Short mmCIF file of C-alpha atoms and ligand atoms in Angstrom, two decimals:
data_model
loop_
_atom_site.label_atom_id
_atom_site.label_comp_id
_atom_site.label_asym_id
_atom_site.label_seq_id
_atom_site.Cartn_x
_atom_site.Cartn_y
_atom_site.Cartn_z
CA MET A 1 156.38 9.83 15.84
CA SER A 2 156.97 6.24 16.93
CA ARG A 3 153.93 4.36 18.18
CA PRO A 4 153.42 4.71 21.95
CA PHE A 5 153.73 1.62 24.12
CA LEU A 6 151.49 0.92 27.11
CA ARG A 7 150.23 -2.56 27.95
CA THR A 8 148.22 -4.02 30.81
CA GLU A 9 146.36 -7.26 31.47
CA LEU A 10 143.38 -5.78 29.60
CA CYS A 11 145.35 -5.83 26.34
CA ASP A 12 146.01 -9.57 26.63
CA MET A 13 142.44 -10.29 27.70
CA LEU A 14 140.83 -8.47 24.74
CA GLY A 15 143.58 -8.74 22.11
CA ILE A 16 144.11 -4.98 21.89
CA GLU A 17 147.21 -2.77 21.85
CA TYR A 18 146.19 -0.07 24.38
CA PRO A 19 144.13 -0.38 27.59
CA VAL A 20 141.55 2.23 26.58
CA PHE A 21 137.89 1.86 25.61
CA SER A 22 135.85 4.50 23.83
CA ALA A 23 132.55 4.33 25.72
CA GLY A 24 129.40 2.89 24.19
CA MET A 25 127.57 6.21 24.02
CA GLY A 26 123.87 6.04 23.20
CA PRO A 27 121.47 8.45 21.52
CA VAL A 28 122.03 12.13 21.00
CA ALA A 29 119.27 14.65 21.65
CA GLY A 30 116.46 14.74 19.15
CA GLY A 31 117.10 11.34 17.60
CA ALA A 32 117.56 7.65 18.24
CA GLU A 33 120.97 7.59 16.55
CA PRO A 34 123.85 6.93 18.94
CA VAL A 35 126.98 9.01 19.40
CA ALA A 36 129.20 5.94 19.20
CA LYS A 37 128.51 4.51 15.76
CA ALA A 38 130.70 2.52 13.38
CA ASP A 39 132.93 5.47 12.39
CA LEU A 40 134.05 6.18 15.96
CA VAL A 41 134.16 2.55 17.03
CA ALA A 42 136.27 1.45 14.07
CA ALA A 43 138.59 4.46 14.38
CA VAL A 44 139.35 3.69 18.03
CA SER A 45 139.76 -0.05 17.49
CA GLU A 46 141.90 0.47 14.40
CA ALA A 47 144.11 2.85 16.41
CA GLY A 48 144.72 0.15 19.05
CA GLY A 49 142.03 0.82 21.68
CA LEU A 50 138.62 -0.84 21.89
CA GLY A 51 135.69 1.03 20.35
CA VAL A 52 132.21 0.24 21.67
CA ILE A 53 128.92 0.79 19.78
CA GLY A 54 126.27 2.62 21.85
CA GLY A 55 123.65 0.02 20.95
CA VAL A 56 120.78 0.76 23.34
CA ALA A 57 118.44 2.45 20.86
CA TYR A 58 118.97 0.09 17.95
CA SER A 59 116.46 -2.46 16.77
CA PRO A 60 118.05 -5.89 16.34
CA GLU A 61 118.17 -5.33 12.57
CA ASP A 62 119.86 -1.92 12.85
CA LEU A 63 122.27 -3.24 15.46
CA ARG A 64 123.36 -6.00 13.11
CA ALA A 65 123.84 -3.49 10.31
CA GLU A 66 126.02 -1.29 12.55
CA ILE A 67 128.12 -4.28 13.63
CA ASN A 68 128.66 -5.14 9.97
CA LYS A 69 129.69 -1.54 9.26
CA VAL A 70 132.36 -1.77 11.96
CA ARG A 71 133.59 -5.07 10.50
CA ALA A 72 133.81 -3.51 7.04
CA LYS A 73 136.14 -0.84 8.45
CA THR A 74 138.36 -2.88 10.75
CA ASP A 75 139.20 -6.45 11.65
CA LYS A 76 140.20 -5.40 15.20
CA PRO A 77 138.14 -6.28 18.30
CA PHE A 78 135.24 -3.98 19.24
CA GLY A 79 132.24 -4.04 21.57
CA VAL A 80 128.52 -3.31 21.86
CA ASP A 81 126.98 -1.54 24.88
CA LEU A 82 123.37 -2.16 25.95
CA LEU A 83 121.40 -1.06 28.99
CA LEU A 84 119.98 -3.93 31.03
CA ALA A 85 117.58 -1.76 33.03
CA SER A 86 114.91 -3.61 34.98
CA ASN A 87 112.19 -1.61 33.23
CA PHE A 88 113.86 -2.20 29.85
CA LEU A 89 113.72 1.27 28.50
CA HIS A 90 112.96 2.00 24.94
CA VAL A 91 114.28 4.99 23.10
CA ARG A 92 111.92 6.42 20.55
CA GLY A 93 112.38 9.66 18.68
CA GLY A 94 115.15 10.62 21.08
CA ILE A 95 113.12 10.31 24.28
CA PHE A 96 113.33 7.59 26.84
CA SER A 97 109.98 5.86 27.13
CA THR A 98 108.57 2.44 27.88
CA PRO A 99 108.82 -0.54 25.53
CA ALA A 100 106.28 -0.82 22.74
CA LYS A 101 104.05 -3.85 23.00
CA ASN A 102 102.24 -3.08 19.77
CA ALA A 103 104.59 -0.89 17.82
CA GLY A 104 102.88 1.92 15.96
CA SER A 105 99.56 1.50 17.70
CA GLU A 106 97.95 4.02 20.02
CA GLN A 107 98.62 1.79 23.04
CA ALA A 108 102.31 1.69 22.16
CA SER A 109 103.19 4.80 24.15
CA PRO A 110 101.89 5.77 27.58
CA SER A 111 99.42 8.63 27.42
CA ARG A 112 100.22 12.19 28.50
CA ASP A 113 97.28 11.81 30.96
CA LEU A 114 99.90 10.24 33.17
CA VAL A 115 101.22 13.75 33.83
CA PRO A 116 99.34 15.53 36.64
CA PRO A 117 97.66 18.79 35.42
CA GLU A 118 99.66 20.94 37.85
CA THR A 119 102.91 19.49 36.49
CA ARG A 120 101.82 20.19 32.92
CA ASP A 121 101.03 23.79 33.93
CA ALA A 122 104.44 24.16 35.54
CA LEU A 123 106.13 22.81 32.40
CA ARG A 124 104.12 25.19 30.20
CA LYS A 125 105.18 28.09 32.43
CA MET A 126 108.78 26.95 32.13
CA ALA A 127 108.53 27.06 28.34
CA GLU A 128 106.80 30.45 28.45
CA ASN A 129 109.55 31.92 30.64
CA LEU A 130 112.10 30.74 28.10
CA GLY A 131 110.10 32.41 25.30
CA ILE A 132 109.01 29.09 23.78
CA GLU A 133 105.56 28.49 22.30
CA TRP A 134 103.85 25.40 23.80
CA LEU A 135 103.04 22.69 21.26
CA GLU A 136 101.67 19.22 21.67
CA ALA A 137 104.05 16.59 20.34
CA PRO A 138 102.79 14.22 17.64
CA PRO A 139 102.76 10.52 18.62
CA PRO A 140 106.26 9.03 18.62
CA PRO A 141 107.25 7.34 15.37
CA PRO A 142 106.44 3.65 15.08
CA THR A 143 109.21 1.44 16.25
CA TRP A 144 110.23 -2.20 16.23
CA GLU A 145 108.15 -4.72 18.05
CA VAL A 146 109.61 -6.68 20.95
CA PRO A 147 108.93 -10.32 20.03
CA GLU A 148 106.35 -12.02 22.24
CA GLY A 149 107.91 -13.48 25.37
CA GLN A 150 111.20 -11.66 24.89
CA SER A 151 112.64 -8.62 26.66
CA TYR A 152 113.88 -5.56 24.79
CA ALA A 153 117.52 -6.24 25.66
CA GLY A 154 117.02 -9.98 25.09
CA ALA A 155 116.10 -9.34 21.46
CA GLN A 156 119.21 -7.19 20.96
CA MET A 157 121.34 -9.76 22.76
CA GLU A 158 120.45 -12.44 20.22
CA VAL A 159 122.21 -10.37 17.59
CA LEU A 160 125.35 -10.07 19.72
CA LEU A 161 125.39 -13.83 20.21
CA GLU A 162 124.78 -14.61 16.55
CA GLU A 163 127.39 -12.11 15.43
CA LYS A 164 129.83 -13.21 18.14
CA VAL A 165 130.92 -9.63 18.86
CA PRO A 166 134.18 -9.70 20.84
CA VAL A 167 132.92 -7.63 23.81
CA PHE A 168 129.55 -6.96 25.41
CA ALA A 169 129.28 -3.97 27.77
CA SER A 170 126.34 -3.43 30.13
CA GLY A 171 125.80 0.20 31.02
CA LEU A 172 123.07 -0.54 33.58
CA GLY A 173 121.96 -3.69 35.33
CA SER A 174 123.45 -7.14 35.80
CA PRO A 175 124.58 -9.37 32.92
CA ALA A 176 123.44 -12.46 34.88
CA PRO A 177 120.55 -13.52 32.58
CA PHE A 178 122.89 -13.56 29.58
CA SER A 179 126.33 -14.32 30.99
CA ARG A 180 126.34 -18.09 30.36
CA ALA A 181 125.37 -17.66 26.70
CA LEU A 182 127.84 -14.81 26.20
CA THR A 183 130.71 -16.73 27.76
CA ASP A 184 129.86 -19.85 25.75
CA ALA A 185 130.01 -17.70 22.60
CA GLY A 186 133.46 -16.43 23.60
CA ILE A 187 132.19 -12.89 24.27
CA LYS A 188 133.88 -10.97 27.09
CA ILE A 189 131.53 -9.18 29.51
CA VAL A 190 132.32 -5.67 30.73
CA SER A 191 129.92 -4.15 33.30
CA LEU A 192 129.65 -0.53 34.41
CA VAL A 193 128.88 0.28 38.06
CA GLY A 194 128.70 3.36 40.25
CA ASN A 195 129.05 1.78 43.70
CA ALA A 196 130.49 -1.27 45.46
CA ARG A 197 127.11 -3.00 45.87
CA ALA A 198 126.47 -2.95 42.13
CA ALA A 199 130.05 -4.09 41.58
CA ARG A 200 129.47 -7.20 43.67
CA ARG A 201 126.21 -7.84 41.82
CA VAL A 202 127.76 -7.74 38.34
CA ALA A 203 130.73 -9.80 39.51
CA GLU A 204 128.34 -12.46 40.76
CA GLY A 205 126.39 -12.03 37.51
CA GLY A 206 129.35 -13.12 35.39
CA ALA A 207 131.23 -9.93 34.43
CA ASP A 208 134.82 -10.50 33.25
CA VAL A 209 135.78 -6.87 33.85
CA VAL A 210 134.08 -4.32 36.12
CA VAL A 211 134.14 -0.66 35.12
CA ALA A 212 134.04 1.67 38.13
CA GLN A 213 132.34 4.79 36.81
CA GLY A 214 132.70 7.90 38.94
CA THR A 215 130.31 10.83 39.15
CA GLU A 216 132.61 12.92 36.93
CA ALA A 217 131.29 10.93 33.96
CA GLY A 218 129.07 12.27 31.21
CA GLY A 219 125.66 10.63 30.75
CA HIS A 220 124.00 8.54 33.46
CA THR A 221 126.15 8.71 36.53
CA GLY A 222 126.29 8.03 40.26
CA LYS A 223 127.36 10.01 43.29
CA ILE A 224 130.90 8.83 44.06
CA GLY A 225 134.05 10.34 42.55
CA THR A 226 136.29 8.07 40.49
CA LEU A 227 139.30 8.22 42.82
CA ALA A 228 137.16 7.26 45.82
CA LEU A 229 135.15 4.64 43.92
CA LEU A 230 137.95 2.77 42.16
CA PRO A 231 139.66 1.23 45.24
CA GLN A 232 136.30 0.38 46.80
CA VAL A 233 135.20 -1.46 43.67
CA MET A 234 138.60 -3.19 43.42
CA ASP A 235 138.25 -4.39 47.00
CA ALA A 236 134.66 -5.49 46.41
CA VAL A 237 135.35 -7.67 43.36
CA ALA A 238 138.98 -8.79 43.82
CA PRO A 239 140.55 -10.68 42.06
CA LEU A 240 138.34 -9.56 39.14
CA PRO A 241 140.07 -6.79 37.15
CA VAL A 242 138.68 -3.25 37.27
CA VAL A 243 138.72 -0.45 34.68
CA ALA A 244 138.14 3.19 35.66
CA ALA A 245 135.65 5.56 34.02
CA GLY A 246 134.63 9.14 34.69
CA GLY A 247 137.08 12.00 34.39
CA VAL A 248 139.74 10.32 32.25
CA ALA A 249 140.35 12.43 29.16
CA ASP A 250 144.13 12.59 28.79
CA GLY A 251 147.37 10.85 29.68
CA ARG A 252 147.39 12.26 33.21
CA GLY A 253 144.03 10.69 34.01
CA LEU A 254 144.98 7.40 32.39
CA ALA A 255 148.28 7.24 34.28
CA ALA A 256 146.52 8.08 37.56
CA VAL A 257 143.94 5.30 37.33
CA ILE A 258 146.50 2.72 36.19
CA ALA A 259 148.78 3.75 39.08
CA ALA A 260 145.81 3.28 41.43
CA GLY A 261 145.31 -0.29 40.21
CA ALA A 262 142.89 -0.09 37.26
CA ILE A 263 143.84 -2.18 34.23
CA GLY A 264 142.62 0.53 31.87
CA ALA A 265 140.18 3.39 31.28
CA TRP A 266 136.74 3.69 29.70
CA CYS A 267 136.45 7.18 28.19
CA GLY A 268 133.35 8.95 26.90
CA THR A 269 133.71 12.71 26.94
CA ALA A 270 137.22 12.69 25.44
CA PHE A 271 135.85 10.94 22.34
CA LEU A 272 132.58 12.95 22.26
CA VAL A 273 134.51 15.76 20.60
CA SER A 274 136.37 13.50 18.18
CA ASP A 275 135.78 14.07 14.47
CA GLU A 276 134.14 10.66 14.20
CA ALA A 277 131.62 11.05 17.07
CA ASN A 278 128.04 11.27 15.80
CA GLN A 279 127.31 14.39 17.83
CA PRO A 280 125.75 17.59 16.42
CA ALA A 281 128.33 20.33 15.79
CA LEU A 282 126.54 22.71 18.19
CA GLN A 283 126.82 20.16 21.00
CA LYS A 284 130.52 19.52 20.34
CA GLN A 285 131.06 23.28 20.35
CA ARG A 286 129.31 23.69 23.71
CA ILE A 287 131.53 21.01 25.22
CA LEU A 288 134.64 22.72 23.87
CA GLU A 289 133.48 26.07 25.27
CA ALA A 290 132.52 24.65 28.68
CA GLY A 291 134.45 25.63 31.79
CA THR A 292 135.24 23.59 34.89
CA GLU A 293 131.79 24.03 36.45
CA ASP A 294 129.57 23.93 33.38
CA THR A 295 128.19 20.40 33.78
CA VAL A 296 125.36 19.45 36.15
CA VAL A 297 123.53 16.27 37.08
CA THR A 298 119.80 16.30 36.31
CA ARG A 299 116.93 13.83 35.99
CA LEU A 300 115.21 16.07 33.44
CA TYR A 301 116.05 14.17 30.27
CA SER A 302 115.70 10.51 31.26
CA GLY A 303 114.37 10.30 34.82
CA LYS A 304 117.75 9.01 35.98
CA THR A 305 120.65 11.14 37.14
CA MET A 306 122.50 12.26 34.01
CA ARG A 307 125.45 14.66 33.70
CA ASN A 308 124.92 17.32 31.05
CA ILE A 309 126.29 20.63 29.89
CA THR A 310 124.09 23.00 31.87
CA ASN A 311 121.49 25.26 30.23
CA PRO A 312 118.62 27.54 31.32
CA LEU A 313 116.03 24.75 30.95
CA ILE A 314 117.93 22.47 33.36
CA GLU A 315 118.26 25.40 35.76
CA SER A 316 114.53 26.08 35.78
CA TRP A 317 113.68 22.35 36.00
CA GLU A 318 115.94 21.97 39.04
CA ALA A 319 114.47 25.11 40.62
CA SER A 320 110.88 23.94 39.97
CA GLY A 321 111.08 21.01 42.39
CA ILE A 322 109.05 18.82 40.00
CA ARG A 323 109.72 15.17 40.74
CA ALA A 324 110.98 13.28 37.73
CA LEU A 325 109.19 10.08 36.76
CA PRO A 326 111.23 6.88 36.74
CA MET A 327 113.37 6.06 33.76
CA GLY A 328 111.05 4.75 31.09
CA LEU A 329 108.29 7.25 31.91
CA GLN A 330 110.08 10.59 32.15
CA GLY A 331 109.90 10.87 28.37
CA VAL A 332 106.11 11.07 28.66
CA LEU A 333 106.38 13.90 31.15
CA THR A 334 108.78 15.97 29.01
CA ARG A 335 107.55 15.02 25.54
CA ASP A 336 105.59 18.18 24.78
CA LEU A 337 108.17 20.43 26.44
CA LEU A 338 111.10 18.99 24.46
CA HIS A 339 109.05 18.94 21.25
CA SER A 340 108.21 22.65 21.74
CA ILE A 341 111.89 23.39 22.30
CA SER A 342 112.95 21.52 19.16
CA ALA A 343 110.24 23.22 17.12
CA ALA A 344 111.48 26.61 18.36
CA GLY A 345 114.98 25.71 17.16
CA ARG A 346 116.36 25.98 20.70
CA ASP A 347 118.70 23.01 20.39
CA ASP A 348 120.89 24.56 23.08
CA LEU A 349 118.23 23.46 25.61
CA LEU A 350 118.19 19.81 24.58
CA MET A 351 120.11 16.98 26.22
CA ASN A 352 123.87 17.46 25.84
CA ALA A 353 125.35 14.74 28.00
CA ALA A 354 129.01 15.35 28.79
CA GLY A 355 131.36 14.85 31.71
CA GLN A 356 133.38 17.13 33.94
CA THR A 357 136.41 16.83 31.67
CA SER A 358 134.51 19.05 29.19
CA GLY A 359 136.33 21.94 30.85
CA MET A 360 139.71 20.67 29.61
CA LEU A 361 138.79 19.88 26.01
CA THR A 362 139.58 22.59 23.49
CA GLU A 363 139.52 21.12 19.99
CA THR A 364 137.95 18.44 17.82
CA ARG A 365 140.44 15.91 16.53
CA PRO A 366 140.53 12.46 14.95
CA ALA A 367 139.84 9.77 17.55
CA SER A 368 143.18 8.07 16.75
CA GLU A 369 145.02 11.28 17.68
CA ILE A 370 143.10 11.56 21.00
CA LEU A 371 143.92 7.94 21.82
CA HIS A 372 147.59 8.03 20.81
CA GLU A 373 148.30 11.26 22.68
CA MET A 374 146.56 9.92 25.80
CA VAL A 375 148.54 6.69 25.69
CA ALA A 376 151.88 8.35 24.86
CA ASP A 377 151.50 10.85 27.72
CA ALA A 378 150.44 8.17 30.21
CA SER A 379 153.35 5.96 29.18
CA HIS A 380 155.79 8.86 29.60
CA LEU A 381 154.27 9.82 32.95
CA LEU A 382 154.30 6.31 34.38
CA GLY A 383 157.77 5.63 33.00
CA ALA A 384 160.31 8.46 32.84
CA ARG A 385 158.48 11.34 34.53
CA LEU A 386 157.30 9.61 37.69
CA SER A 387 160.77 8.35 38.59
CA GLN A 388 162.13 11.92 38.12
CA ARG A 389 159.52 13.49 40.35
CA VAL A 390 159.02 10.89 43.04
CA GLN A 391 161.62 9.07 45.07
CA VAL A 392 160.61 5.76 46.53
CA GLN A 393 162.52 3.06 48.29
CA VAL A 394 161.40 -0.47 47.80
CA ALA A 395 162.00 -2.54 50.91
CA VAL A 396 163.88 -5.77 50.18
C1 FMN B 401 126.69 11.44 25.32
C2 FMN B 401 126.89 10.26 26.22
C3 FMN B 401 126.09 9.14 26.05
C4 FMN B 401 126.28 8.02 26.86
N1 FMN B 401 125.52 6.91 26.63
C5 FMN B 401 125.79 5.77 27.31
C6 FMN B 401 125.10 4.55 27.00
O1 FMN B 401 124.24 4.49 26.14
N2 FMN B 401 125.47 3.45 27.69
C7 FMN B 401 126.44 3.46 28.66
O2 FMN B 401 126.76 2.42 29.22
N3 FMN B 401 127.05 4.61 29.00
C8 FMN B 401 126.77 5.75 28.34
N4 FMN B 401 127.44 6.90 28.65
C9 FMN B 401 128.43 6.89 29.75
C10 FMN B 401 129.76 6.39 29.20
O3 FMN B 401 129.66 5.02 28.92
C11 FMN B 401 130.95 6.57 30.16
O4 FMN B 401 130.79 5.78 31.32
C12 FMN B 401 131.28 7.98 30.57
O5 FMN B 401 131.21 8.85 29.47
C13 FMN B 401 132.71 7.99 31.17
O6 FMN B 401 133.03 9.21 31.75
P1 FMN B 401 133.69 10.44 30.94
O7 FMN B 401 132.57 11.03 30.18
O8 FMN B 401 134.20 11.32 32.02
O9 FMN B 401 134.77 9.88 30.07
C14 FMN B 401 127.26 8.04 27.87
C15 FMN B 401 128.05 9.18 28.05
C16 FMN B 401 127.88 10.27 27.25
C17 FMN B 401 128.77 11.46 27.47
#
């Protein structure tokens, strides 16, 4: 098959062949290892798209090692995604908790006393109803120390600047504190947003490209659908270019967002089931088996609204009415519950972030195949097919 052809402004801006990112997907359940590691990132970049490392959970040292792994596999451009949350979250042992001030010490993690007794009782009851024995989690493993006077993301950012990675993506927050240094280092800034207000903020904060991420998306997500959000973000940040995310998993989705004015797509769920994604087999299988309505948005796993494949634990959490703690502290609230679940081998109840396109994915495939089919179909749709199906008259 000849190589598909589809170019937009994004290709020229980033030096890539196809206007498609594989999303910088962070940690999988039960570990601090991201979904989007060097294998996936290099496969997508080598195939002509732009692969992005899900860097949020990495220590600076591990982040550098992962960047070097990508460079050993491809000389094509790639990116690193970090979360610039105001309460700089820290991911330890697979749970979202607050940054360590003294890594490994008792003070490093907030105490479970933070959880009101009635909430603990309700969580215990939840476990009991699911047939799970309640266990107290051991202290989280020691982690890297945030250097004095530096923020969590700031320490990671130094690595990006030193390594001069081609693209930095911010999944949360504004790039403003880092944008001058990134731009001076020749690093393009891509910022994800879920509403027009955030879009204006990241545009003012120095983003080169804004990604409008609709509620369809897997992982942390907002309330507005992609098709409604995209034009509002475009209007908010014009003339800055906009990429669409959330719900794009094949050539039809890619063609639709390009036709609506996006210069490309940022895709997570489509690549979650690729051979190269660092995602447990059980979780890939559950995505492949999911139907149209099998994802839900819950604060259970991180304190922030996150789209997941549904499961009985999410259902009972949502029914319980327990208020989630803010991102950064929710991990303290759920630590014993999720530890008990892991110990019982009920991995089906753990976080399985995935988007609404899960319902249309049926097989695992190499990432290059997913990308090339998506691009070939979009190119065919936007070229030959559209002119067969739609008649338009251009006024002269
Ligand atoms: C398992 C998983 C992990 C994710 N982790 C991150 C992350 O660490 N940082 C980030 O910016 N976005 C993250 N996302 C969101 C993606 O970047 C992306 O916006 C989303 O997957 C796009 O929608 P789609 O899933 O419909 O393709 C994650 C998504 C998934 C499914």
